[in-house]
Coordinates of C-alpha atoms in Angstrom, one line a residue:
M1 CA 27.8 35.1 169.5
E2 CA 26.7 37.2 171.7
C3 CA 26.9 34.8 174.8
P4 CA 29.7 36.3 177.6
T5 CA 30.3 32.4 178.5
C6 CA 30.6 31.4 175.7
G7 CA 32.4 34.8 174.2
H8 CA 35.4 33.8 177.0
V9 CA 35.7 30.1 176.3
N10 CA 36.0 30.9 172.8
P11 CA 40.1 31.0 172.8
I12 CA 40.6 28.3 175.0
L13 CA 38.5 26.2 172.1
I14 CA 40.5 27.2 169.8
Q15 CA 44.0 26.8 171.8
A16 CA 43.1 23.1 172.0
A17 CA 41.3 22.3 168.2
A18 CA 45.8 23.7 168.1
K19 CA 47.2 21.8 170.2
Y20 CA 45.6 18.7 169.6
N21 CA 44.4 19.0 166.5
I22 CA 41.1 17.7 166.6
P23 CA 38.2 19.0 164.4
W24 CA 35.8 21.6 166.2
I25 CA 32.4 21.4 164.7
R26 CA 30.3 24.4 165.5
H27 CA 26.5 25.5 165.7
D28 CA 24.7 28.0 166.0
F29 CA 22.2 28.6 169.6
P30 CA 20.9 32.3 169.4
L31 CA 19.4 32.7 172.7
P32 CA 16.7 35.1 172.0
Y33 CA 17.2 37.2 174.7
H34 CA 20.8 38.3 173.3
A35 CA 19.7 41.2 170.6
W36 CA 21.8 40.3 167.7
S37 CA 23.3 37.3 167.8
T38 CA 20.6 35.4 165.5
Q39 CA 22.6 38.0 162.9
A40 CA 25.6 37.4 163.7
A41 CA 25.3 34.3 163.1
I42 CA 23.4 34.3 159.6
N43 CA 26.6 37.1 159.2
A44 CA 29.2 34.0 159.8
R45 CA 27.3 31.6 157.4
W46 CA 27.3 34.6 154.8
F47 CA 31.4 33.9 154.9
D48 CA 31.2 30.4 155.6
T49 CA 29.6 30.3 151.6
K50 CA 33.6 32.0 150.4
S51 CA 35.3 29.9 152.5
K52 CA 34.6 27.8 155.8
K53 CA 37.8 29.7 157.0
L54 CA 36.1 32.5 156.8
G55 CA 33.3 32.3 158.4
D56 CA 35.4 30.8 161.4
E57 CA 37.2 33.4 160.7
Y58 CA 34.7 36.2 161.3
R59 CA 33.2 33.7 164.8
D60 CA 36.1 34.4 166.8
Q61 CA 36.5 38.3 166.1
V62 CA 32.7 38.2 167.1
F63 CA 33.9 37.3 169.8
A64 CA 37.1 39.1 170.3
N65 CA 35.4 42.1 169.7
Q66 CA 31.8 41.0 171.6
A67 CA 31.9 44.1 174.3
S68 CA 31.8 46.8 171.3
I69 CA 29.0 45.1 169.5
T70 CA 26.4 46.4 171.8
T71 CA 24.0 46.7 168.9
L72 CA 22.4 45.0 165.7
A73 CA 23.3 48.5 163.4
V74 CA 27.3 48.5 165.6
L75 CA 27.2 44.9 164.5
Q76 CA 26.8 45.6 160.8
Q77 CA 29.4 48.1 160.6
F78 CA 31.5 45.2 162.4
T79 CA 30.6 43.2 160.2
Q80 CA 31.3 45.8 156.9
K81 CA 34.8 46.7 158.6
F82 CA 35.3 43.0 158.7
A83 CA 34.6 42.2 155.1
A84 CA 36.2 45.5 153.7
D85 CA 39.9 44.8 155.7
R86 CA 39.9 41.5 154.1
K87 CA 38.3 43.1 150.4
I88 CA 35.5 40.9 150.4
Q89 CA 32.6 43.0 148.9
L90 CA 29.5 42.5 151.2
P91 CA 26.2 42.3 150.0
F92 CA 23.3 44.8 150.1
A93 CA 21.1 41.6 151.7
V94 CA 22.8 39.1 153.1
D95 CA 20.1 36.6 152.7
P96 CA 17.8 37.8 150.6
Q97 CA 16.2 34.5 150.4
G98 CA 16.4 33.1 154.1
T99 CA 18.2 30.4 153.2
L100 CA 20.9 30.7 156.1
S101 CA 18.9 31.7 158.4
A102 CA 16.8 28.5 157.6
L103 CA 20.2 26.5 158.0
V104 CA 20.8 28.8 161.8
K105 CA 17.8 27.7 162.9
A106 CA 17.9 24.3 161.6
D107 CA 20.7 24.5 164.5
A108 CA 19.0 25.6 166.9
A109 CA 16.1 23.0 166.4
L110 CA 18.5 20.4 166.3
G111 CA 20.2 22.2 169.8
Q112 CA 16.2 22.0 171.6
R113 CA 15.9 18.4 169.9
I114 CA 18.7 16.9 172.6
G115 CA 18.4 19.2 175.4
I116 CA 20.8 21.5 174.4
E117 CA 20.6 23.5 178.3
H118 CA 23.4 25.8 178.7
T119 CA 26.2 27.4 175.9
P120 CA 28.5 27.1 175.3
T121 CA 27.9 23.3 175.2
I122 CA 31.1 21.3 174.7
W123 CA 31.3 17.4 173.3
I124 CA 34.6 15.7 173.3
V125 CA 33.9 13.0 170.8
T126 CA 35.4 9.5 171.1
S127 CA 34.6 6.3 169.0
Q128 CA 36.9 4.1 172.1
S129 CA 36.4 6.3 175.9
R130 CA 34.8 4.3 178.3
G131 CA 30.7 4.2 178.6
A132 CA 28.8 7.4 176.6
P133 CA 30.9 8.3 173.1
F134 CA 31.2 11.7 174.4
I135 CA 32.2 13.2 177.9
E136 CA 30.3 16.7 177.7
V137 CA 32.8 19.9 179.7
Q138 CA 30.9 21.6 181.9
D139 CA 34.1 23.1 183.8
Y140 CA 36.1 25.1 181.0
S141 CA 39.0 25.0 182.8
R142 CA 39.6 21.0 182.6
L143 CA 39.1 21.3 178.9
F144 CA 42.6 20.2 178.4
Q145 CA 42.5 17.8 181.3
I146 CA 39.9 16.0 179.7
I147 CA 41.2 15.8 176.5
D148 CA 44.2 14.2 177.3
Q149 CA 42.0 11.4 179.6
A150 CA 39.7 11.0 176.6
L151 CA 42.9 10.1 174.3
A152 CA 44.2 8.6 177.0
D153 CA 41.0 6.5 177.1
T154 CA 41.3 5.5 173.8
K155 CA 44.8 4.3 173.2
S156 CA 43.7 2.4 176.5
A157 CA 40.7 0.5 174.7
S158 CA 42.7 0.3 171.4
S159 CA 45.2 -1.6 172.5
K160 CA 43.2 -3.9 174.6
S161 CA 41.1 -4.5 171.7
G162 CA 44.2 -5.6 169.7
K163 CA 43.6 -2.3 167.0

């Protein structure tokens, strides 16, 4: 959640998910040179335990406020304020058993196994598109166009197969 490009693209993804009413599956892939990204991912996982919507709201707010989150201490202050604004008591230790950290590490390991080379990595996944069952979006300005094409390909494939 510390990646500037991810922060820039996040509002576009919010718009796309809403416009097309498509599910958005997020995975954590904190980069080692981002000093507070792993803790932000762990915090988001803690908010997920309250509700997935709350966890995603936290992620969106972190992305929106990246420029002001300059250190781990500032992230902690941000997280405390986020919780307090929602009348949620943030525990002294967010992940005392390391359970949430393990989930973040598992996501990062998945990313490494499947060959993630950059962040954000955005895939449009369909069951009916031509070729691969997914399309990787690298030019984020074309996201809506790519989704429109994937939907058209899906409709075309469905009508040809009689579905």
